[in-house]
XYZ file of C-alpha atoms in Angstrom:
513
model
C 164.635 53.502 75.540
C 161.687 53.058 73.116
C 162.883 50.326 70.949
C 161.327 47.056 69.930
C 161.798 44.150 68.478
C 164.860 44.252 65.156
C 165.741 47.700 66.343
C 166.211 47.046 69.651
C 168.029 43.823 68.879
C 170.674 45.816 66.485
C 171.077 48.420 69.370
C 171.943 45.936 71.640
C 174.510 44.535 69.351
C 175.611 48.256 67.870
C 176.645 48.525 71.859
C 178.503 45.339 71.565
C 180.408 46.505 68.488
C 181.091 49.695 70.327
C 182.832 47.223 73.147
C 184.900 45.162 70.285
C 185.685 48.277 68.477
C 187.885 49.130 71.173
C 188.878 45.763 71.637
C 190.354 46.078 68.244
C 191.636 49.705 68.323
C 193.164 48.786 71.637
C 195.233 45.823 69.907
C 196.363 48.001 66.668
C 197.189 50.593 68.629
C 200.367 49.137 70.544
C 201.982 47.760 67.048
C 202.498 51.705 66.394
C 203.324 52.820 69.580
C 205.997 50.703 69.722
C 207.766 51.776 66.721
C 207.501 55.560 67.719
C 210.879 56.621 67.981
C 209.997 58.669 71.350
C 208.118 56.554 72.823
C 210.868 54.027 72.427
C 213.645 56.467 74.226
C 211.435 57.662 76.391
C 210.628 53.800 77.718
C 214.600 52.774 77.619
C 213.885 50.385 75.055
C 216.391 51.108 72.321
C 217.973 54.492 70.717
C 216.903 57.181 67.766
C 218.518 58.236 64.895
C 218.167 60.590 62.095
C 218.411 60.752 58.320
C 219.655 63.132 56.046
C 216.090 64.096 55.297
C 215.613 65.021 59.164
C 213.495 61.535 59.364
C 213.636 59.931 62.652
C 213.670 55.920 63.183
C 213.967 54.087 66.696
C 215.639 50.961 67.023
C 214.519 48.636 69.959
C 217.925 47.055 71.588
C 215.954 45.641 74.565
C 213.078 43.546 72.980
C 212.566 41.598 75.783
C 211.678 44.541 77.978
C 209.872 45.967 74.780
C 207.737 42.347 74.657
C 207.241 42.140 77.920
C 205.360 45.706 77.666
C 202.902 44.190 75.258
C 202.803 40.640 77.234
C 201.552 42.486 80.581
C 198.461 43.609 78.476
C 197.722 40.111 78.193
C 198.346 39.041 81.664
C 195.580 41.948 82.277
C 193.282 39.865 80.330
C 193.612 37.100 81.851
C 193.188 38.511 85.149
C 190.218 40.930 83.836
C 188.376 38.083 81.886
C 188.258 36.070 85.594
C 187.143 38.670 87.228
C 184.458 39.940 84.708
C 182.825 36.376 84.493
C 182.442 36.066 88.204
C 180.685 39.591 88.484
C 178.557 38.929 85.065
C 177.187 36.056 86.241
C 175.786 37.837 90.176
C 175.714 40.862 88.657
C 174.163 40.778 85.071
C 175.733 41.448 81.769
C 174.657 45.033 81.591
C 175.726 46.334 84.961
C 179.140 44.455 84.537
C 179.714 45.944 81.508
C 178.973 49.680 82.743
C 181.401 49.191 85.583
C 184.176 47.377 83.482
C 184.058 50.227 80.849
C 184.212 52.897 83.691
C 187.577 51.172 85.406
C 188.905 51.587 81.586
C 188.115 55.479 81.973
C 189.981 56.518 85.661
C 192.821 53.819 85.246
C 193.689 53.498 82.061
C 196.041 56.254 82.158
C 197.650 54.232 85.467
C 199.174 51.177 83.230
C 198.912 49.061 80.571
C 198.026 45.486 82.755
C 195.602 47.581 84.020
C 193.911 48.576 80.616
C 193.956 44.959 79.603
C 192.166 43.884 83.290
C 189.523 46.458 81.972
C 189.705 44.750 78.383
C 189.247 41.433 79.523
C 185.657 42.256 81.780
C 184.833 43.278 78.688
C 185.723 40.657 76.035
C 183.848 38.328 78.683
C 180.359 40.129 79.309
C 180.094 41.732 75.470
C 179.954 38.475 73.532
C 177.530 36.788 76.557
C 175.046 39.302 76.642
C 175.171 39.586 72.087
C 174.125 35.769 72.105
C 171.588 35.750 75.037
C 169.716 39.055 73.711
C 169.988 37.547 69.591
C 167.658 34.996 68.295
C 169.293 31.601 67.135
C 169.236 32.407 63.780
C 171.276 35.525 63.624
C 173.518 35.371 66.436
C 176.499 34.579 64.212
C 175.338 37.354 62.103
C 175.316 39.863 64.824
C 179.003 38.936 66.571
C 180.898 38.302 63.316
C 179.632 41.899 62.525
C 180.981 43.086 66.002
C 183.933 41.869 64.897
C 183.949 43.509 61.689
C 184.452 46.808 63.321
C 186.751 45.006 66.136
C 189.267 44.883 62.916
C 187.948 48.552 61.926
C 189.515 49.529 64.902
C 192.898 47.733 64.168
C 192.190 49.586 60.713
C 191.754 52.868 62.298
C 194.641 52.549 64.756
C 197.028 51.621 62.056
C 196.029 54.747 59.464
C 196.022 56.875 62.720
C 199.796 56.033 63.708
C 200.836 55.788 60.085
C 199.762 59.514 59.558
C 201.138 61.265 62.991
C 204.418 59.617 61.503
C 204.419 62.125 59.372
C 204.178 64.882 61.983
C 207.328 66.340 62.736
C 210.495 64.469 61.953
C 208.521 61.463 63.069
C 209.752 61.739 66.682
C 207.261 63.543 68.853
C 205.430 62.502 71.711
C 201.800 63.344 69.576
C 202.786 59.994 67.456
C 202.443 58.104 70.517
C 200.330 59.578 73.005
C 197.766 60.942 71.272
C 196.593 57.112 69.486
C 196.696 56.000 73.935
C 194.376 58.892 74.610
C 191.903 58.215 71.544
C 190.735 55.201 73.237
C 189.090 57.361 75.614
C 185.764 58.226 72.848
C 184.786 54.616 72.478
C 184.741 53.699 75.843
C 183.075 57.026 77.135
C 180.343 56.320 74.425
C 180.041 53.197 75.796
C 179.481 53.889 79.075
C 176.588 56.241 78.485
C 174.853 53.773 75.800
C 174.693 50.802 77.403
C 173.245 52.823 80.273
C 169.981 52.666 78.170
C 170.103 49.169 76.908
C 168.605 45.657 78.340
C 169.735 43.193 80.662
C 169.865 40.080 79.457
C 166.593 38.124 79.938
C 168.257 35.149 80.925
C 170.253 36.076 83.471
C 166.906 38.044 84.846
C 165.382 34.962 84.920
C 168.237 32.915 86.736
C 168.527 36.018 89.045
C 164.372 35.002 89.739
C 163.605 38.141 87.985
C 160.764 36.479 86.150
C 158.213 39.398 85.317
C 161.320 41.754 83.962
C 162.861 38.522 81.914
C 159.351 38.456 80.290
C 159.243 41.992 79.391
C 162.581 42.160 77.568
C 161.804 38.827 75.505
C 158.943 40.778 74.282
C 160.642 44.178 74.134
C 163.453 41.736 71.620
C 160.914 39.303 70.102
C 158.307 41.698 68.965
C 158.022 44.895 67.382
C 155.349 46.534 69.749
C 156.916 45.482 72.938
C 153.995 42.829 73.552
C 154.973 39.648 75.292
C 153.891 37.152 71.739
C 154.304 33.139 71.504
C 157.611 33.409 70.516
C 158.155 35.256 73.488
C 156.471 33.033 75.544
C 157.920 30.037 73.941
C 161.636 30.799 74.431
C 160.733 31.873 77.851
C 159.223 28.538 78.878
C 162.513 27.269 77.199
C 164.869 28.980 79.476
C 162.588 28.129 82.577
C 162.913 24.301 82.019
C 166.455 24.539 81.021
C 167.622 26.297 84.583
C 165.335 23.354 86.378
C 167.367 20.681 84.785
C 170.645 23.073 85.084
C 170.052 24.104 88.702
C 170.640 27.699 89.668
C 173.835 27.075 91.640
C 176.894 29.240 90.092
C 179.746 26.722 89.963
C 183.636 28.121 90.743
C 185.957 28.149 87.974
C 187.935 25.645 90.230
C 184.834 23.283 89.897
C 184.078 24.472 86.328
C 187.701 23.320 85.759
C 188.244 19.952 87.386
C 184.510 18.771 87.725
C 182.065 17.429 85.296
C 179.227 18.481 87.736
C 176.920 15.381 86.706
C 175.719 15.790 83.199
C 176.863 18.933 82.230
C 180.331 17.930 81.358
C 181.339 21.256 82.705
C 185.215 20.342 82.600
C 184.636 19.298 78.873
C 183.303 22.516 78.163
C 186.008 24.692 79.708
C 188.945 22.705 77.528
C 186.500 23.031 74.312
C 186.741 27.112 75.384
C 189.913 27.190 76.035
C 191.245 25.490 73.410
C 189.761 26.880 70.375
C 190.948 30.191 71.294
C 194.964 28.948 71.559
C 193.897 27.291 68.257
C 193.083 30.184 66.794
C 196.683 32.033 67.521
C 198.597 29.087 67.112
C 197.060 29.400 63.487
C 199.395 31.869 62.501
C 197.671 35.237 62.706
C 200.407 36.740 64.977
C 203.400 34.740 62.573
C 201.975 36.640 59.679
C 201.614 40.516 61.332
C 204.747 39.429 63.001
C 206.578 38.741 59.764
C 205.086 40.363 56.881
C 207.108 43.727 57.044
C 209.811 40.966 56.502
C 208.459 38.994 53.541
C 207.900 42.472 52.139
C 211.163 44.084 52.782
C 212.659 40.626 51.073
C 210.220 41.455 48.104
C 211.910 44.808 47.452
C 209.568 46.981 49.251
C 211.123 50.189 51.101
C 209.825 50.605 54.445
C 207.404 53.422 53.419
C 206.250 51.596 51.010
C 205.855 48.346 53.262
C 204.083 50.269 55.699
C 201.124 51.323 53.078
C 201.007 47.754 51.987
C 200.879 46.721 55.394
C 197.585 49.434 55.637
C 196.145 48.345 52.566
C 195.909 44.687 54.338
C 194.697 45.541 57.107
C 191.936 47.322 54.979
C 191.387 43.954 53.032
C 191.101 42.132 56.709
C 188.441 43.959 57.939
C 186.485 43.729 54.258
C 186.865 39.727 54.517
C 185.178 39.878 57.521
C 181.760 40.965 55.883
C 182.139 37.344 54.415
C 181.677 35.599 58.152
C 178.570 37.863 58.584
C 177.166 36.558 55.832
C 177.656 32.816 55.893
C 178.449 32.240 59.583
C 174.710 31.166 60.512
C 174.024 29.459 56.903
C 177.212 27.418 56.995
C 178.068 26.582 60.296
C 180.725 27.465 63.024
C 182.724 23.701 61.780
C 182.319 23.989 58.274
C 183.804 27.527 58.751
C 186.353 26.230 60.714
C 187.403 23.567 58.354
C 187.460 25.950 55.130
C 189.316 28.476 57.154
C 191.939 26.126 58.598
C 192.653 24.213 54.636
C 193.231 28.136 52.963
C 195.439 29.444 56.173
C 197.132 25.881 55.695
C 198.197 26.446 52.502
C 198.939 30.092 52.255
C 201.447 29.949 54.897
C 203.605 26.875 53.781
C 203.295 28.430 50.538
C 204.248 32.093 51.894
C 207.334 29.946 53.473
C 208.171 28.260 50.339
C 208.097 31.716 48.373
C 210.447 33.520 50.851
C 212.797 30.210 50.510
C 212.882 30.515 46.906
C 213.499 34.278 47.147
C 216.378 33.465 49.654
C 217.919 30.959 46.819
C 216.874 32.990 43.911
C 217.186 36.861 44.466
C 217.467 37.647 40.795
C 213.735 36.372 41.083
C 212.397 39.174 43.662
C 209.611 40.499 41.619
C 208.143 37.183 40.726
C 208.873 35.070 44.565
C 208.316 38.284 46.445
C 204.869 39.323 44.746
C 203.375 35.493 45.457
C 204.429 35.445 48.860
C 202.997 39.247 49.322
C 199.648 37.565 47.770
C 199.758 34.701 50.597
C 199.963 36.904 52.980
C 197.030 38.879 51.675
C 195.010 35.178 51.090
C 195.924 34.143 54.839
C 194.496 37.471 56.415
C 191.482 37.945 54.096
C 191.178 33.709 55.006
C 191.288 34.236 58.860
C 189.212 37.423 59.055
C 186.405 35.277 56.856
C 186.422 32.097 59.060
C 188.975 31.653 62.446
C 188.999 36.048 63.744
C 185.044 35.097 64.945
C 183.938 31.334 65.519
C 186.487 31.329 68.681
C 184.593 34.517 69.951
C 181.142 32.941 69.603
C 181.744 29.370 70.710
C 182.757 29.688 74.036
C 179.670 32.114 74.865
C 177.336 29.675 73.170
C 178.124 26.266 74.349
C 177.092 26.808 78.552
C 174.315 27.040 80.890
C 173.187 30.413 82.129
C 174.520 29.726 84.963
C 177.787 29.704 84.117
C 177.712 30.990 80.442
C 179.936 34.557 81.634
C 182.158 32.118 83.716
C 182.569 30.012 81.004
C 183.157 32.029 78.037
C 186.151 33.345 80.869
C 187.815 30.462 80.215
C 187.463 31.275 76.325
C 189.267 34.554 77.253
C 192.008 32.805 79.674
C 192.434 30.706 76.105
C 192.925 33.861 73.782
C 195.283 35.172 76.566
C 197.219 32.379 76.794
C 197.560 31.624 73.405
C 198.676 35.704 72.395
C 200.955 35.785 75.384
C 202.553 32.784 74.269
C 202.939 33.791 70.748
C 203.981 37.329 71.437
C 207.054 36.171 73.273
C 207.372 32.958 70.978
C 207.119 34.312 67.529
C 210.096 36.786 67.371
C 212.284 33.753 68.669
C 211.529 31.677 66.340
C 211.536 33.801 62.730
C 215.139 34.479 64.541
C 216.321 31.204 64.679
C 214.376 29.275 62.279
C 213.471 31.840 59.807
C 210.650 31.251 57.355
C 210.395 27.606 58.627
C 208.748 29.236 61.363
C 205.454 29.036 59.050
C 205.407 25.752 57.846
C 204.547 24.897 61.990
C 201.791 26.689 62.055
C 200.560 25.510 58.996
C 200.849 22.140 60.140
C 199.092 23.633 63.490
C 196.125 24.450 60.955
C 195.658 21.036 59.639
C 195.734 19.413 63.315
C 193.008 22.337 64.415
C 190.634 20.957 61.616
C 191.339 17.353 63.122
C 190.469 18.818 66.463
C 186.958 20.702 65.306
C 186.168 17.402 63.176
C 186.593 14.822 66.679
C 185.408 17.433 69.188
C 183.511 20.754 68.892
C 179.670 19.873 67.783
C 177.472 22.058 65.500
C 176.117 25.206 67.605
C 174.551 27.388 64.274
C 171.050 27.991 64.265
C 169.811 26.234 67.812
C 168.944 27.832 70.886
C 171.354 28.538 73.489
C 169.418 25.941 75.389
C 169.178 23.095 72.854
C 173.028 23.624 72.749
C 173.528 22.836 76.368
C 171.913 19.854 75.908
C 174.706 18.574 73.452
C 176.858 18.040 76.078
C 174.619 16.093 78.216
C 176.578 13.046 76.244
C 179.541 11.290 78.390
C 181.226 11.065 74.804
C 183.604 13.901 73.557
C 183.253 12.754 69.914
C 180.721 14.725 68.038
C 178.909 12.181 66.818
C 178.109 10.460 69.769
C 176.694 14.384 70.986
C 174.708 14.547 68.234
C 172.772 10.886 69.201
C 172.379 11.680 72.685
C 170.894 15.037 71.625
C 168.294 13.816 69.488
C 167.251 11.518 71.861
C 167.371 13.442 74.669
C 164.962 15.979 72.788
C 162.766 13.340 72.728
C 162.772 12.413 76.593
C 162.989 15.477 77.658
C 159.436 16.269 78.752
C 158.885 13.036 80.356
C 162.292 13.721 82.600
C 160.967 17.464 83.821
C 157.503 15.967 84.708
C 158.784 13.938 86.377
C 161.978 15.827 88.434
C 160.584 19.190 88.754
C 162.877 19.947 91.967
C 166.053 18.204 90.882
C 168.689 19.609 88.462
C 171.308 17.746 86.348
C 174.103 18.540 89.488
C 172.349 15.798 91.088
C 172.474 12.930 88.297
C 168.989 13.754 87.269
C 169.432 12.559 83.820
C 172.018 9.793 84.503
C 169.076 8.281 86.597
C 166.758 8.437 83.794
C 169.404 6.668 81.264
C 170.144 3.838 84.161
């Protein structure tokens, strides 16, 4: 492919978005599936009946089995994102991603665990390879925009589904099938465009692939293809950071358990994992849990709830556009802090509204339009700030060594955290109601607590620079930050002098003693 420099760089990244389109598609799509009156007789999962006006509705009588459905997807992931690291990181990004989206393609049809295996490869490699092929000043930009169309495709699943409801009576196998089948175009697309794009030029030059690593930083960092100085500069960059890294590929079981020396590798894989569970124990699957609710208590019909429930998902994919545009000038923390104060508040205030509408039903209009509106101001919040930074972070903050291994355990987080909430949520808005959203406002507040004490600044520095900041034995940010800035300024002095050592073996440690 005869691209260069910008174009070849938004390519790389349209690919991506091709990858987290489906992502997104694939996620919307199940929420309509599920209340397709066939598909839910045809799965055993409840019964059908019909109105006077020849509409049919399904009502699920065996939730569990019904969750449980949606909660092997997730279990897919989990296995999928394990898998896909591993092969990422001997294979390259590109390769891995060809083969992942191929398994999609023949199995898909087999099982849902097995679309989610496919999912989770994917979800692993796409984000990897978007940060190591961006420059450090617009890799926010590009992945917040990948996830601006991964929410298109929850938009586009959602209109899809809402208008075959309208086919037929409502209850015909088209309403359910035909949504499962659409997520054939994206992937095939995928599969022939990445066949044309760049490996990463990292991993080439971990893999010893030096001459070819050289030739895609200039192919990305210049417009005619020519190897310039800031080619040459970011490649000398990545050459001294894999002698102080080493070249070994550490197991997730050591990745998990082991600090390996100075690169804190433990530290890093509960930073991954746990900004990911933060992120859906913020209350993103409360509110698409229990919005039809809040606006069924607000006097909406269920037609009518449904559009509403379109128009926000319309409103959540513009509020991304925000994150693309401030993600890189503000910061992934500051984000995170602004993000978790608004979803704070709109959610103990969306609880306090449906209280008040429970005491005061003469009120409806009034209590039921301000809770509608916090619903609207926690989606549009969450697609702005919390939807993205978990998606970068954990494919920014390793090694090349182990950055698809490690933005795994990212993936393991988001799996964990969505199974857990999937079967968690509906038990809880049935036993505690609307108080259900006060916890994970609270859950909010402690997140920003948690970003504050332990996740440094990763905006606008070099993947490299980055895995410095957790040469530090500290967790606490600002002890990071020190250790960075003086490291920065030892750190020629420590590779003249350790050319064959790596930090496995204590390099730096030694230096500090």
């Amino acid at each position: 492919m005869g691209l260069n420099g910008k174009a070849l760089i938004w390519a790389v990244n349209a690919v991506c978005g091709l990858s987290i389109f489906f992502f997104g598609y694939d996620q919307g799509m199940m929420s309509g599936v599920n209340s397709s009156p066939d598909y839910i007789t045809t799965m055993g999962l409840g019964y059908t009946t019909t109105d006077s006006a020849g509409t049919a509705t399904g009502t699920v009588t065996n939730s569990t089995k019904q969750g449980g459905i949606v909660a092997a997807y997730y279990l897919g992931t989990l296995i999928g994102c394990l898998i896909g690291g591993s092969l990422s990181d001997k294979l390259g990004r590109k390769k891995c991603i060809w083969i992942c989206s191929a398994q999609n393609v023949a199995w898909m049809l087999c099982a849902r665990i097995i679309n989610g295996i496919g999912t989770g490869h994917l979800n692993v490699v796409v984000p990897v390879w978007s940060a190591e092929t961006s420059g450090h000043h617009s890799r926010g930009f590009f992945i917040a925009l990948e996830f601006t169309l991964n929410i298109f495709g929850v938009v586009v699943a959602y209109w899809l589904e809402y208008g075959l409801s309208y086919v037929g009576n409502g209850n015909t196998q088209v309403r359910w099938r035909l949504p499962i089948a659409f997520q054939l175009v994206p992937l095939l697309g995928l599969i022939l465009a990445v066949f044309y794009m760049p490996e990463s030029p990292r991993w080439l030059l971990k893999a010893g692939r030096r001459d070819e690593a050289l030739e895609v930083l200039g192919r990305l960092r210049s417009n005619d293809g020519s190897v310039n100085e800031q080619a040459m500069t970011e490649f000398k960059e990545i050459d001294q950071n894999i002698q102080i890294d080493g070249k070994e590929d550490p197991s997730y079981f050591t990745m998990f358990f082991s600090s390996c020396g100075k690169l804190h590798l433990s530290r890093r894989t509960q930073l991954a994992i746990w900004v990911q569970i933060l992120q859906e124990w913020g209350g993103i699957a409360a509110i698409t849990v229990y919005q039809p609710v809040i606006f069924g208590l607000a006097g909406f019909d269920s037609q009518k709830s449904g559009w509403i429930s379109g128009v926000n998902t319309v409103t959540y994919m513009l509020s991304t556009l925000i994150c693309v545009f401030t993600l890189d000038k503000v910061g992934r923390r500051v984000t995170m802090f602004w993000g978790g104060a608004v979803q704070a508040f709109a959610l103990i205030m969306a609880g306090v509204f449906v209280h008040l509408l429970n005491v005061h039903p003469e009120k409806t209009a009034q209590y039921g339009g301000a809770a509608t509106f916090m619903v609207f101001l926690y989606t549009a919040t969450f697609g702005a700030t919390w939807l993205t930074v978990p998606w970068i972070y954990p494919a920014e903050i390793w090694p090349v060594n182990a950055r698809a291994r490690g933005n795994a355990m990212g993936v393991v987080g988001w799996s964990i955290g969505n199974g857990w909430c999937t079967l968690l949520v509906p038990v809880m808005f049935a036993n505690i109601k609307e108080n259900a959203l006060y916890i994970f406002g609270v859950a909010n507040i402690l997140a920003i607590a948690v970003v504050y004490l332990f996740y440094p600044e990763t905006a606008n520095r070099t993947l490299e620079e980055i895995d410095y900041l957790f040469f530090s034995d500290s967790w606490f940010v600002w002890n990071a930050e020190a250790e960075f800035r003086k490291l920065k300024a030892e750190l020629p002095a420590i590779l003249a002098e350790n050319q064959s050592t790596s930090v496995h073996e204590e390099t730096l440690a030694n230096k500090e003693a």
